[in-house]
Coordinates of C-alpha atoms in Angstrom, one line a residue:
X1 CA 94.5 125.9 65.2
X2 CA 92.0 124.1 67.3
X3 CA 92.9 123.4 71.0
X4 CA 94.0 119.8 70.6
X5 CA 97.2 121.0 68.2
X6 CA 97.9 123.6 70.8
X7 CA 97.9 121.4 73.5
X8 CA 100.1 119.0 71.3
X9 CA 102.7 122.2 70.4
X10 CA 102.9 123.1 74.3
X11 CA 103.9 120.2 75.2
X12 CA 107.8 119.8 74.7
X13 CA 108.2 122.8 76.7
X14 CA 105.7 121.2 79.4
X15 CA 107.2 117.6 79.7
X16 CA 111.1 119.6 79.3
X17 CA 109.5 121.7 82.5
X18 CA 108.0 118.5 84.3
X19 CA 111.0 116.8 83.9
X20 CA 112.9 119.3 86.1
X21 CA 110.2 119.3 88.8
X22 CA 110.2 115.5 89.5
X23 CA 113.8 115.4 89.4
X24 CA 114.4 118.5 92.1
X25 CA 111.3 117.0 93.9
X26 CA 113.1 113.4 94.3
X27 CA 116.3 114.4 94.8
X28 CA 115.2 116.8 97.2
X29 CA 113.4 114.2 99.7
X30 CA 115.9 111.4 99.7
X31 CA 118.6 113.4 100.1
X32 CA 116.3 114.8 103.3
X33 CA 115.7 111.5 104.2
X34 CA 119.0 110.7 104.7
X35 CA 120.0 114.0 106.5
X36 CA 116.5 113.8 108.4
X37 CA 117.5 109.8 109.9
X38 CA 120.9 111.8 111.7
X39 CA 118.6 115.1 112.7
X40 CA 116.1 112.3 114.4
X41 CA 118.6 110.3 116.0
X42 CA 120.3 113.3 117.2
X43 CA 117.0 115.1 118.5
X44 CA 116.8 111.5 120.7
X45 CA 120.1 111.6 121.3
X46 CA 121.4 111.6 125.5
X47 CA 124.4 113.9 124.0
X48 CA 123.0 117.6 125.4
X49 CA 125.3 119.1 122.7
X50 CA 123.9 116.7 119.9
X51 CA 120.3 117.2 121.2
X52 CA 120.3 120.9 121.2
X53 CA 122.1 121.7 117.9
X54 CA 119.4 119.4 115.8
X55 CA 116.6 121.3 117.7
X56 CA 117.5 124.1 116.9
X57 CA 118.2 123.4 113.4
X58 CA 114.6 121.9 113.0
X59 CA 113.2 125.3 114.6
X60 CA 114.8 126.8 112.6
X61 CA 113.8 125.4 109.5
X62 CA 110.2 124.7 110.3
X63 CA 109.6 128.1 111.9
X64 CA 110.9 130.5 108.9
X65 CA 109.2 130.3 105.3
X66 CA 110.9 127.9 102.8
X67 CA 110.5 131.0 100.4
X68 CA 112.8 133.0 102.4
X69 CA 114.6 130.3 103.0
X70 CA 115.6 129.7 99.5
X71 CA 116.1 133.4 98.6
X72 CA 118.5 134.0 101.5
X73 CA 121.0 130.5 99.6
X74 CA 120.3 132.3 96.5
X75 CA 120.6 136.1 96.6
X76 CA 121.8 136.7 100.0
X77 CA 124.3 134.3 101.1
X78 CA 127.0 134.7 97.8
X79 CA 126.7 138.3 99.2
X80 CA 127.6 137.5 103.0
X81 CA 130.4 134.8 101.8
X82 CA 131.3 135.1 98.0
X83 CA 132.4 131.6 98.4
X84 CA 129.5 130.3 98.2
X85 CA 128.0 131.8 95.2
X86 CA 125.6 129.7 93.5
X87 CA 125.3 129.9 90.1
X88 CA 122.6 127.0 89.4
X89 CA 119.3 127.7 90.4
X90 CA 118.7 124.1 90.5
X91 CA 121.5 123.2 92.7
X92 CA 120.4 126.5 95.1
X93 CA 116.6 124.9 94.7
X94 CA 118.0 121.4 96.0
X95 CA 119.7 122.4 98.9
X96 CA 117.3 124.8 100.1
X97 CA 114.9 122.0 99.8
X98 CA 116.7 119.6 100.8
X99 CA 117.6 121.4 104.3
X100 CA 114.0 122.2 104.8
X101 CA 112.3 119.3 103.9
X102 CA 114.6 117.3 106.2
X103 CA 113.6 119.4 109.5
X104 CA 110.1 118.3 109.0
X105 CA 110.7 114.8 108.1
X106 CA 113.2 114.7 111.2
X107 CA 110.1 114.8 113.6
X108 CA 108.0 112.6 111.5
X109 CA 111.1 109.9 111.9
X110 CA 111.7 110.9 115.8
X111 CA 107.8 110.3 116.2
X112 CA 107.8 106.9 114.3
X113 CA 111.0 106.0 116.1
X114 CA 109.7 106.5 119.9
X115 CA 106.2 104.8 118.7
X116 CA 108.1 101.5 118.7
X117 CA 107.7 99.7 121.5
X118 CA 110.5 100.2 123.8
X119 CA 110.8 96.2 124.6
X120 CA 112.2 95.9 120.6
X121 CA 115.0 97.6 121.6
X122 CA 115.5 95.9 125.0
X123 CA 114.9 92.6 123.4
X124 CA 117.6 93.6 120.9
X125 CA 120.4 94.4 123.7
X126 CA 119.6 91.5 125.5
X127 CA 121.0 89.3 122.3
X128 CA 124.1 91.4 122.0
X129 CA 123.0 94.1 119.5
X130 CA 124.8 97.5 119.8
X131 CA 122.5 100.5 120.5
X132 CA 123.5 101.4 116.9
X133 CA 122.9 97.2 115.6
X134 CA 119.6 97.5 118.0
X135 CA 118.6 101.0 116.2
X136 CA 119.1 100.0 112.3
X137 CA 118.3 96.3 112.6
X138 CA 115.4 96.3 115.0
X139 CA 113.7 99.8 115.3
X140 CA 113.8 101.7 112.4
X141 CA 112.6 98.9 110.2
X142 CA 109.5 98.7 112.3
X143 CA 109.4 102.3 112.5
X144 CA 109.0 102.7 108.3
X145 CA 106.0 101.2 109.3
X146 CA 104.5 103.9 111.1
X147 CA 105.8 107.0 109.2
X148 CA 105.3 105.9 105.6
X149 CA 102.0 107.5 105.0
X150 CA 103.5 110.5 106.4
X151 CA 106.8 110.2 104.0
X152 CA 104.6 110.0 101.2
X153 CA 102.4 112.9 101.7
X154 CA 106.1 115.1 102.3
X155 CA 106.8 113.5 99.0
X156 CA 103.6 115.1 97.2
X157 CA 103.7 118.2 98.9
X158 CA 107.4 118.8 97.5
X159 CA 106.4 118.1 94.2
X160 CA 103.7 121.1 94.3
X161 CA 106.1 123.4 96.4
X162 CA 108.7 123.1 93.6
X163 CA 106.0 125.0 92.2
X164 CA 107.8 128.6 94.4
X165 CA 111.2 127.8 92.0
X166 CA 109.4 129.7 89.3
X167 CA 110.1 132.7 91.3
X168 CA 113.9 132.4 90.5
X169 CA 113.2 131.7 87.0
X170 CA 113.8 128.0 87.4
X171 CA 112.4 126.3 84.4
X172 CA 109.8 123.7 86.4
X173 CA 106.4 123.2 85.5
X174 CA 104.6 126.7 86.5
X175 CA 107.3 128.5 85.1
X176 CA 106.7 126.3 81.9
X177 CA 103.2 127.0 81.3
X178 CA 104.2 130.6 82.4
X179 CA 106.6 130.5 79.3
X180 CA 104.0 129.5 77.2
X181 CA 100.9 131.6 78.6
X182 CA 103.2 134.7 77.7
X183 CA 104.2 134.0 74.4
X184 CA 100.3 132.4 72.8
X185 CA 98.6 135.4 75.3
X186 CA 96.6 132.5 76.1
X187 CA 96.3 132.4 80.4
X188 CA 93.7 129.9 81.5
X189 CA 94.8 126.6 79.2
X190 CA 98.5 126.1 80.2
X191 CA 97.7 126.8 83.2
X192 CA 95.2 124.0 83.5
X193 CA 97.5 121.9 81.7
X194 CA 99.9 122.3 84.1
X195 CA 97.4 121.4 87.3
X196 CA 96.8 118.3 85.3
X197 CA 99.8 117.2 84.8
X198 CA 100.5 117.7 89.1
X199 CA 97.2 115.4 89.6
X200 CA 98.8 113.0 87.3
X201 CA 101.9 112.7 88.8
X202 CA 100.6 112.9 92.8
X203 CA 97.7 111.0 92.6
X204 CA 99.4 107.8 91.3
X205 CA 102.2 108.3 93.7
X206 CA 99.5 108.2 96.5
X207 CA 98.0 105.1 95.5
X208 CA 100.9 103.0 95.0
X209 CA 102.2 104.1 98.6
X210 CA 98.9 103.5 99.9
X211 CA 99.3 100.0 98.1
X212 CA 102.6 99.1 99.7
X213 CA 101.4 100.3 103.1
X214 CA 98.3 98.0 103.2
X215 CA 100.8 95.3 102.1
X216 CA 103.1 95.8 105.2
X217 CA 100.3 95.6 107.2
X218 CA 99.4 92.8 106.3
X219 CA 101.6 90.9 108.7
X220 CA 99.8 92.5 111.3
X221 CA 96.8 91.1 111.1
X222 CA 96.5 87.9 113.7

């Protein structure tokens, strides 16, 4: 069997596999988006309470490894609180992501948020916006602008770390060319394979955002 028909038999097990990784990846990050937008409004928050409690949650998360992180929901936690025993490891995957991924994208939102100039959101007030109206309407559309690059590269970066759910066992794309490393005893080929297949997916990914950030720049120029 020459390399090309091995390539060609590894490959419903590789695509099954890649499958599961883009679909934990992109799950993962919008659901952080969406929990990130109320950690960065929160960390800008006048609320002391409010303020402190999403702190310490993003210190949390960005100061301890996601690793440990996602062993602790996995093994440890159904042992503290039986209740919340997880069975799926992609479910236990997506929320440990999910949390993580969000404390880092919190600052990159908080960031983008405070680099608006502060006379948007005066402007806004002074035509009878809410601070709320004044926040979705007028700041955080101009502040997509400045953090997209950075929610892109979060975006690439989760689709290699998925890459650590193969510790669990989690069928995603390393543990797929694990799979079939073990059973043709051949090491260095699905291995490659499987780096391939991550360039294909990222670097496409990184030109269409830069493609769409170029274009919203383009009002910019005078």
């Amino acid at each position: 069997m020459n390399a090309i028909q091995q390539i060609i038999g590894w490959m419903p097990a590789l695509l099954q596999a890649t499958g599961v990784t883009l679909a934990l990846s992109v799950t993962s990050v919008l659901t952080a988006l969406v929990l990130a937008v109320f950690l960065a409004l929160g960390k800008i928050s006048k609320n002391t309470v409010l303020r402190s409690v999403c702190g310490a949650y993003i210190f949390f998360f960005r100061g301890t490894p996601l690793l440990m992180q996602l062993f602790f929901l996995y093994y440890t936690l159904p042992q503290l609180v039986p209740a919340f025993n997880i069975q799926s490891r992609f479910l236990a995957a997506w929320i440990a992501f999910s949390l993580n991924v969000a404390a880092y994208l919190a600052e990159i939102i908080r960031a983008g948020i405070l680099a608006v100039d502060g006379g948007q959101n005066e402007a806004a007030r002074s035509l009878g916006l809410s601070s709320w109206q004044s926040m979705k309407l007028v700041v955080l559309p101009q502040a997509i602008k400045n953090i997209l690059p950075a929610l892109a590269n979060e975006l690439v970066t989760m689709v290699k770390e998925s890459s650590i759910c193969s510790v669990l066992g989690m069928t995603e794309l390393i543990w797929g060319a694990k799979t079939v490393a073990t059973t043709t005893y051949k090491t260095l080929s699905p291995y490659v394979l499987a780096a391939l297949v991550y360039f294909v997916i990222n670097y496409p990914a990184g030109k269409a955002i830069e493609a769409i950030e170029r274009r919203m720049r383009r009002g910019d120029r005078i």
